[in-house]
């Protein structure tokens, strides 16, 4: 059957304004693409077939905008979204760009900076709610250190908890109905960021007053920078009922945050991850938090955005193929054959005779299984 991998609304593909709006600046060079307005970016997203757009407060409303400017921007953007059939499923807050956050936002040593960060977040929540956003992402990019001389990490964690508890209360008081999705990253822009991995956040969330309101937003690049498995992080979050959102992109391990086009590096990992999301019936957004190469103009940005979605749909189809493959299924059935019985009582278990040599005597066929997987991914099965 011919599949043209066309994105459809039911695929829930979203992009941040900061992703397709990324102008190619890096620490060593300036912008290479002209600035596009939020309205133009929504038009671009509609053209490539996205379902939705997400934004930080200041991607949409400049930080120094007056109240009337804000209202004008909001009303223009609302019109653009509705004219182009684009939804706003998620909103977030920029707590990393301004110099005021140089020592962190929720974890800064100066209490006024912490309070300002919380106030800025409350306003960003209001802004997102005006667009019907249901997920609020918190990425604590500046919540970290270059020198641990400045504060103890456990003190920072207490401050982070105080901030999130307060914001949950505000969410309840205003009846916004948000779910918060915490996004981890090990480093960059800080030398060390306090919540380095998705699973670190999952432990932290359990200590919150309203833990049911808070989950995670794992990002491929952020898990893979330190060489971890994004797929495993996603699966653990899912199993705990905490996979509220996901940031899809790609990354070579051990490097700076590359935010590459989804699936352009770690094809096999992303195959397992997409297959997992589809198999378990993840219903959240498939958000691409990536940007086009610095070599590109806006046609290239569209190629980039289309490529993210196309690769996702190709991997989804490969997953279906893997599930339907009779040779693969036969091996899986054999594996499952050994997965019988339960632990039973202590007495029972202690009385059972195990022949450890016999248990280790038969090959498990994982080589064959993996090569069949590779054949599926390569498209020769
Ligand atoms: C920033 C970061 C991303 C986060 C965004 C949300 S902002 O671009 O690199 O990983 O998801 O704050
Ligand atoms: Mn991200
Ligand atoms: Mn990133």
Short mmCIF file of C-alpha atoms and ligand atoms in Angstrom, two decimals:
data_model
loop_
_atom_site.label_atom_id
_atom_site.label_comp_id
_atom_site.label_asym_id
_atom_site.label_seq_id
_atom_site.Cartn_x
_atom_site.Cartn_y
_atom_site.Cartn_z
CA UNK A 1 0.00 0.00 0.00
CA UNK A 2 1.31 3.41 -0.93
CA UNK A 3 1.76 5.64 2.08
CA UNK A 4 2.56 9.26 1.40
CA UNK A 5 3.30 10.04 5.05
CA UNK A 6 1.13 13.14 5.01
CA UNK A 7 0.71 14.72 8.45
CA UNK A 8 -2.90 14.87 9.61
CA UNK A 9 -4.49 16.56 12.64
CA UNK A 10 -4.92 13.18 14.36
CA UNK A 11 -1.12 12.80 14.45
CA UNK A 12 -0.94 15.75 16.89
CA UNK A 13 2.25 17.23 15.46
CA UNK A 14 3.18 20.51 17.10
CA UNK A 15 6.12 22.91 16.91
CA UNK A 16 7.25 25.73 19.19
CA UNK A 17 7.34 29.26 17.77
CA UNK A 18 11.01 29.15 18.76
CA UNK A 19 11.68 26.09 16.58
CA UNK A 20 10.55 27.13 13.10
CA UNK A 21 11.27 30.71 14.20
CA UNK A 22 14.88 29.85 15.08
CA UNK A 23 17.11 32.21 13.12
CA UNK A 24 20.27 30.15 13.22
CA UNK A 25 22.29 32.12 15.78
CA UNK A 26 24.77 30.10 17.83
CA UNK A 27 27.42 31.07 20.39
CA UNK A 28 29.88 31.66 17.56
CA UNK A 29 27.78 33.40 14.96
CA UNK A 30 24.86 35.65 14.36
CA UNK A 31 21.43 35.07 12.82
CA UNK A 32 21.23 33.85 9.23
CA UNK A 33 17.45 34.06 8.69
CA UNK A 34 15.29 37.18 8.90
CA UNK A 35 12.79 37.46 11.73
CA UNK A 36 9.29 36.17 11.11
CA UNK A 37 6.32 37.32 13.17
CA UNK A 38 4.33 34.79 15.22
CA UNK A 39 1.50 35.19 12.70
CA UNK A 40 3.83 34.35 9.78
CA UNK A 41 5.12 31.34 11.68
CA UNK A 42 1.60 30.05 12.21
CA UNK A 43 1.01 30.36 8.47
CA UNK A 44 4.21 28.42 7.82
CA UNK A 45 3.11 25.68 10.23
CA UNK A 46 -0.27 25.44 8.55
CA UNK A 47 1.42 25.18 5.17
CA UNK A 48 3.53 22.21 6.23
CA UNK A 49 0.57 20.45 7.86
CA UNK A 50 1.20 20.82 11.60
CA UNK A 51 -1.61 20.45 14.13
CA UNK A 52 -0.49 23.03 16.64
CA UNK A 53 1.91 25.67 17.86
CA UNK A 54 3.41 26.24 21.30
CA UNK A 55 5.07 29.32 22.71
CA UNK A 56 6.98 30.87 25.57
CA UNK A 57 5.37 34.04 26.90
CA UNK A 58 8.00 36.19 25.19
CA UNK A 59 7.99 34.32 21.88
CA UNK A 60 4.55 35.84 21.47
CA UNK A 61 4.53 38.98 23.62
CA UNK A 62 7.83 40.89 23.89
CA UNK A 63 8.89 41.30 27.49
CA UNK A 64 8.49 45.10 27.44
CA UNK A 65 5.17 45.20 25.58
CA UNK A 66 2.52 47.54 27.00
CA UNK A 67 -0.89 46.20 27.98
CA UNK A 68 -2.46 47.46 24.77
CA UNK A 69 0.34 46.03 22.62
CA UNK A 70 -0.14 42.71 24.38
CA UNK A 71 -3.85 42.71 23.64
CA UNK A 72 -3.28 43.52 20.00
CA UNK A 73 -0.70 40.72 19.63
CA UNK A 74 -2.95 38.21 21.38
CA UNK A 75 -5.93 39.07 19.23
CA UNK A 76 -3.89 38.95 15.96
CA UNK A 77 -2.39 35.62 16.94
CA UNK A 78 -5.75 34.17 17.92
CA UNK A 79 -7.13 35.15 14.54
CA UNK A 80 -4.13 33.64 12.75
CA UNK A 81 -4.50 30.37 14.67
CA UNK A 82 -8.19 30.10 13.96
CA UNK A 83 -7.87 31.12 10.28
CA UNK A 84 -5.18 28.50 9.79
CA UNK A 85 -6.76 25.78 11.91
CA UNK A 86 -3.79 25.71 14.28
CA UNK A 87 -4.24 24.77 17.96
CA UNK A 88 -2.21 25.86 21.01
CA UNK A 89 -1.98 22.71 23.14
CA UNK A 90 0.99 23.78 25.28
CA UNK A 91 2.44 26.97 26.68
CA UNK A 92 5.63 27.68 28.58
CA UNK A 93 7.61 30.51 30.13
CA UNK A 94 11.01 31.92 29.32
CA UNK A 95 13.02 31.85 32.54
CA UNK A 96 16.43 31.74 30.89
CA UNK A 97 17.01 34.59 28.44
CA UNK A 98 17.00 37.75 30.56
CA UNK A 99 20.07 38.72 32.64
CA UNK A 100 17.87 38.70 35.75
CA UNK A 101 17.97 34.89 35.54
CA UNK A 102 21.78 34.61 35.34
CA UNK A 103 21.82 32.88 38.76
CA UNK A 104 18.70 30.81 38.13
CA UNK A 105 14.99 31.59 38.33
CA UNK A 106 13.11 29.45 40.89
CA UNK A 107 16.42 28.51 42.53
CA UNK A 108 18.25 31.87 42.44
CA UNK A 109 19.82 33.05 45.68
CA UNK A 110 18.02 36.42 45.56
CA UNK A 111 14.47 35.86 46.81
CA UNK A 112 13.21 38.77 44.66
CA UNK A 113 14.49 37.01 41.53
CA UNK A 114 12.69 33.84 42.61
CA UNK A 115 9.48 35.75 43.23
CA UNK A 116 9.77 37.57 39.92
CA UNK A 117 10.25 34.22 38.15
CA UNK A 118 7.11 32.84 39.78
CA UNK A 119 5.14 35.98 38.92
CA UNK A 120 6.36 35.77 35.29
CA UNK A 121 5.24 32.14 35.18
CA UNK A 122 1.79 33.01 36.56
CA UNK A 123 1.38 35.57 33.78
CA UNK A 124 2.57 33.07 31.18
CA UNK A 125 -0.02 30.62 32.52
CA UNK A 126 -2.71 33.26 32.02
CA UNK A 127 -1.50 33.87 28.48
CA UNK A 128 -1.50 30.18 27.59
CA UNK A 129 -4.94 29.71 29.12
CA UNK A 130 -6.33 32.41 26.83
CA UNK A 131 -5.45 30.07 23.95
CA UNK A 132 -6.81 26.96 25.60
CA UNK A 133 -3.40 25.41 26.35
CA UNK A 134 -3.73 22.37 28.61
CA UNK A 135 -0.07 21.56 29.20
CA UNK A 136 2.38 23.96 30.80
CA UNK A 137 6.04 23.06 30.26
CA UNK A 138 8.71 24.15 32.69
CA UNK A 139 12.29 23.93 31.48
CA UNK A 140 14.67 25.18 34.14
CA UNK A 141 17.55 26.00 31.84
CA UNK A 142 19.20 28.39 34.29
CA UNK A 143 18.49 26.35 37.42
CA UNK A 144 22.06 25.29 37.98
CA UNK A 145 25.59 26.43 38.66
CA UNK A 146 29.06 27.04 37.39
CA UNK A 147 30.35 26.96 40.96
CA UNK A 148 28.78 24.99 43.79
CA UNK A 149 30.27 27.53 46.17
CA UNK A 150 27.16 29.69 45.67
CA UNK A 151 24.56 27.35 47.25
CA UNK A 152 23.91 23.77 48.25
CA UNK A 153 22.04 21.70 45.68
CA UNK A 154 19.54 20.47 48.30
CA UNK A 155 18.67 24.11 49.05
CA UNK A 156 18.02 24.64 45.34
CA UNK A 157 15.71 21.63 45.29
CA UNK A 158 13.72 23.02 48.24
CA UNK A 159 13.29 26.32 46.38
CA UNK A 160 12.21 24.52 43.24
CA UNK A 161 9.63 22.59 45.27
CA UNK A 162 8.30 25.78 46.85
CA UNK A 163 7.88 27.34 43.40
CA UNK A 164 6.10 24.37 41.85
CA UNK A 165 3.80 23.95 44.86
CA UNK A 166 2.89 27.64 44.65
CA UNK A 167 2.20 27.41 40.90
CA UNK A 168 0.02 24.34 41.41
CA UNK A 169 -2.01 26.32 43.95
CA UNK A 170 -2.36 29.13 41.42
CA UNK A 171 -3.46 26.64 38.78
CA UNK A 172 -6.19 25.45 41.15
CA UNK A 173 -7.20 28.96 42.27
CA UNK A 174 -7.58 30.15 38.66
CA UNK A 175 -9.12 26.91 37.47
CA UNK A 176 -6.74 26.78 34.51
CA UNK A 177 -6.77 23.00 34.47
CA UNK A 178 -3.13 22.79 33.44
CA UNK A 179 -0.91 19.78 33.81
CA UNK A 180 2.71 20.82 34.34
CA UNK A 181 5.39 18.98 32.38
CA UNK A 182 8.91 19.29 33.77
CA UNK A 183 11.73 19.19 31.24
CA UNK A 184 15.18 18.02 32.30
CA UNK A 185 18.59 18.73 30.81
CA UNK A 186 21.99 17.84 32.24
CA UNK A 187 23.92 20.98 31.31
CA UNK A 188 23.97 23.92 28.89
CA UNK A 189 23.54 26.75 29.41
CA UNK A 190 24.71 26.05 33.01
CA UNK A 191 27.74 23.88 33.75
CA UNK A 192 25.43 21.68 35.82
CA UNK A 193 21.65 21.86 35.87
CA UNK A 194 19.93 20.60 39.05
CA UNK A 195 17.43 18.26 37.45
CA UNK A 196 19.70 16.55 34.91
CA UNK A 197 17.41 13.77 33.69
CA UNK A 198 13.74 12.98 33.26
CA UNK A 199 14.01 10.29 35.92
CA UNK A 200 15.52 12.77 38.40
CA UNK A 201 12.40 14.87 37.89
CA UNK A 202 10.20 11.85 38.46
CA UNK A 203 11.68 11.33 41.91
CA UNK A 204 11.28 15.04 42.68
CA UNK A 205 7.64 15.11 41.55
CA UNK A 206 6.71 12.53 44.19
CA UNK A 207 7.65 15.07 46.87
CA UNK A 208 5.22 17.75 45.62
CA UNK A 209 1.94 18.80 47.26
CA UNK A 210 -0.04 18.18 44.05
CA UNK A 211 1.99 15.48 42.40
CA UNK A 212 -0.94 14.36 40.22
CA UNK A 213 -0.76 17.74 38.48
CA UNK A 214 2.89 17.39 37.54
CA UNK A 215 4.58 15.09 35.02
CA UNK A 216 7.52 15.23 32.64
CA UNK A 217 8.43 16.45 29.19
CA UNK A 218 11.39 14.31 28.12
CA UNK A 219 13.47 15.63 25.24
CA UNK A 220 15.45 13.31 22.98
CA UNK A 221 18.50 15.58 22.87
CA UNK A 222 18.56 16.16 26.61
CA UNK A 223 18.58 12.45 27.47
CA UNK A 224 21.06 11.61 24.74
CA UNK A 225 23.57 14.36 25.53
CA UNK A 226 24.83 12.32 28.52
CA UNK A 227 24.44 9.08 26.57
CA UNK A 228 21.21 7.89 28.20
CA UNK A 229 18.36 6.09 26.49
CA UNK A 230 15.48 8.42 25.63
CA UNK A 231 13.35 5.39 24.92
CA UNK A 232 13.85 4.02 28.43
CA UNK A 233 13.14 7.40 30.03
CA UNK A 234 9.92 7.70 28.02
CA UNK A 235 8.85 4.18 28.94
CA UNK A 236 9.49 4.76 32.64
CA UNK A 237 7.57 8.03 32.55
CA UNK A 238 4.70 6.35 30.75
CA UNK A 239 4.60 3.46 33.20
CA UNK A 240 4.37 5.94 36.07
CA UNK A 241 1.54 7.86 34.35
CA UNK A 242 3.80 10.88 34.01
CA UNK A 243 4.34 11.23 30.28
CA UNK A 244 2.44 14.50 29.88
CA UNK A 245 4.35 15.82 26.86
CA UNK A 246 7.38 14.98 24.72
CA UNK A 247 10.07 16.99 22.90
CA UNK A 248 11.17 15.22 19.74
CA UNK A 249 14.44 16.06 18.01
CA UNK A 250 17.79 14.32 17.68
CA UNK A 251 21.30 14.45 19.03
CA UNK A 252 24.77 12.92 18.84
CA UNK A 253 25.61 11.80 22.41
CA UNK A 254 28.27 13.63 24.37
CA UNK A 255 27.90 16.97 22.61
CA UNK A 256 26.22 20.33 23.07
CA UNK A 257 22.43 20.39 22.66
CA UNK A 258 22.02 19.99 18.92
CA UNK A 259 18.23 19.99 18.52
CA UNK A 260 18.56 18.24 15.16
CA UNK A 261 15.67 17.25 12.93
CA UNK A 262 13.73 14.38 14.50
CA UNK A 263 15.14 10.96 13.69
CA UNK A 264 18.06 12.30 11.67
CA UNK A 265 20.70 10.72 13.92
CA UNK A 266 19.48 7.89 16.13
CA UNK A 267 17.17 6.03 13.79
CA UNK A 268 17.06 2.80 15.77
CA UNK A 269 16.41 4.41 19.17
CA UNK A 270 13.72 6.57 17.62
CA UNK A 271 12.18 3.53 15.94
CA UNK A 272 11.75 1.87 19.35
CA UNK A 273 10.49 5.06 20.92
CA UNK A 274 7.90 5.83 18.22
CA UNK A 275 6.79 2.21 18.23
CA UNK A 276 6.38 2.42 21.99
CA UNK A 277 4.33 5.64 21.87
CA UNK A 278 2.07 4.15 19.22
CA UNK A 279 1.81 0.68 20.83
CA UNK A 280 0.81 2.01 24.24
CA UNK A 281 -1.60 4.56 22.78
CA UNK A 282 0.10 7.76 23.97
CA UNK A 283 -2.46 10.47 23.27
CA UNK A 284 -0.41 13.57 23.97
CA UNK A 285 1.21 15.93 21.51
CA UNK A 286 4.13 14.92 19.33
CA UNK A 287 6.02 18.13 19.80
CA UNK A 288 9.12 18.83 17.73
CA UNK A 289 11.62 20.90 19.69
CA UNK A 290 14.29 21.19 17.04
CA UNK A 291 15.45 23.65 14.47
CA UNK A 292 16.71 23.77 10.92
CA UNK A 293 20.42 23.77 10.09
CA UNK A 294 22.11 27.16 9.98
CA UNK A 295 22.61 26.61 6.26
CA UNK A 296 18.90 26.96 5.50
CA UNK A 297 16.55 29.70 4.37
CA UNK A 298 12.82 29.47 5.15
CA UNK A 299 12.29 26.92 2.37
CA UNK A 300 14.83 24.82 4.24
CA UNK A 301 12.94 25.44 7.48
CA UNK A 302 9.84 23.97 5.82
CA UNK A 303 11.92 21.01 4.62
CA UNK A 304 13.08 20.59 8.21
CA UNK A 305 9.55 20.69 9.65
CA UNK A 306 8.14 18.37 7.01
CA UNK A 307 11.08 16.03 7.59
CA UNK A 308 10.39 15.77 11.34
CA UNK A 309 6.79 14.70 10.72
CA UNK A 310 7.61 12.46 7.77
CA UNK A 311 10.25 10.57 9.74
CA UNK A 312 7.82 10.09 12.63
CA UNK A 313 5.21 8.66 10.27
CA UNK A 314 7.74 6.41 8.55
CA UNK A 315 8.91 5.04 11.90
CA UNK A 316 5.29 4.56 12.95
CA UNK A 317 4.70 2.48 9.84
CA UNK A 318 7.91 0.51 10.44
CA UNK A 319 6.64 -0.26 13.94
CA UNK A 320 3.38 -1.61 12.53
CA UNK A 321 5.40 -3.71 10.10
CA UNK A 322 7.53 -5.08 12.95
CA UNK A 323 4.40 -5.96 14.93
CA UNK A 324 2.89 -7.75 11.93
CA UNK A 325 6.04 -9.66 10.95
CA UNK A 326 5.41 -13.38 11.45
CA UNK A 327 9.06 -14.34 11.88
CA UNK A 328 9.52 -11.66 14.53
CA UNK A 329 6.30 -12.67 16.23
CA UNK A 330 7.39 -16.31 16.28
CA UNK A 331 10.58 -15.41 18.15
CA UNK A 332 8.61 -13.21 20.54
CA UNK A 333 6.19 -16.06 21.17
CA UNK A 334 9.10 -18.33 22.05
CA UNK A 335 10.44 -15.71 24.44
CA UNK A 336 7.01 -15.39 26.01
CA UNK A 337 6.82 -19.17 26.36
CA UNK A 338 9.46 -18.94 29.14
CA UNK A 339 7.60 -16.16 30.92
CA UNK A 340 5.26 -18.37 32.94
CA UNK A 341 4.39 -18.92 36.58
CA UNK A 342 4.47 -16.63 39.60
CA UNK A 343 6.71 -16.22 42.63
CA UNK A 344 4.28 -17.83 45.07
CA UNK A 345 4.93 -18.10 48.77
CA UNK A 346 8.40 -17.85 50.33
CA UNK A 347 8.17 -21.57 51.24
CA UNK A 348 7.31 -22.51 47.69
CA UNK A 349 10.05 -20.46 46.15
CA UNK A 350 12.63 -21.67 48.63
CA UNK A 351 11.63 -25.27 47.97
CA UNK A 352 11.89 -24.96 44.18
CA UNK A 353 14.88 -26.59 42.48
CA UNK A 354 16.48 -24.43 39.76
CA UNK A 355 18.94 -25.96 37.32
CA UNK A 356 20.99 -22.89 36.50
CA UNK A 357 23.00 -24.71 33.81
CA UNK A 358 19.87 -25.78 32.03
CA UNK A 359 18.46 -22.26 32.35
CA UNK A 360 21.52 -20.87 30.56
CA UNK A 361 21.84 -23.61 27.98
CA UNK A 362 19.79 -22.28 25.09
CA UNK A 363 20.59 -19.26 22.92
CA UNK A 364 17.98 -16.55 22.99
CA UNK A 365 17.98 -15.59 19.29
CA UNK A 366 18.36 -11.91 20.05
CA UNK A 367 20.90 -11.56 17.24
CA UNK A 368 18.36 -12.82 14.75
CA UNK A 369 15.64 -10.70 16.30
CA UNK A 370 17.78 -7.60 16.08
CA UNK A 371 18.77 -8.24 12.47
CA UNK A 372 15.13 -8.73 11.56
CA UNK A 373 14.49 -5.39 13.25
CA UNK A 374 17.28 -3.81 11.20
CA UNK A 375 15.81 -5.31 8.03
CA UNK A 376 12.45 -3.74 8.89
CA UNK A 377 14.08 -0.36 9.55
CA UNK A 378 16.17 -0.58 6.36
CA UNK A 379 13.02 -1.35 4.40
CA UNK A 380 14.08 -4.75 3.06
CA UNK A 381 11.32 -6.62 4.92
C1 LIG B 1 14.62 26.05 24.81
C2 LIG B 1 15.08 24.69 25.20
C3 LIG B 1 14.05 23.65 24.97
C4 LIG B 1 12.84 23.85 25.83
C5 LIG B 1 12.11 25.08 25.51
C6 LIG B 1 11.00 25.26 26.51
S1 LIG B 1 13.09 26.44 25.39
O1 LIG B 1 14.58 26.18 23.42
O2 LIG B 1 16.26 24.38 24.47
O3 LIG B 1 14.55 22.38 25.15
O4 LIG B 1 11.95 22.78 25.58
O5 LIG B 1 11.32 26.15 27.51
MN1 LIG B 2 12.86 21.00 24.82
MN1 LIG B 3 17.22 20.86 23.43
#
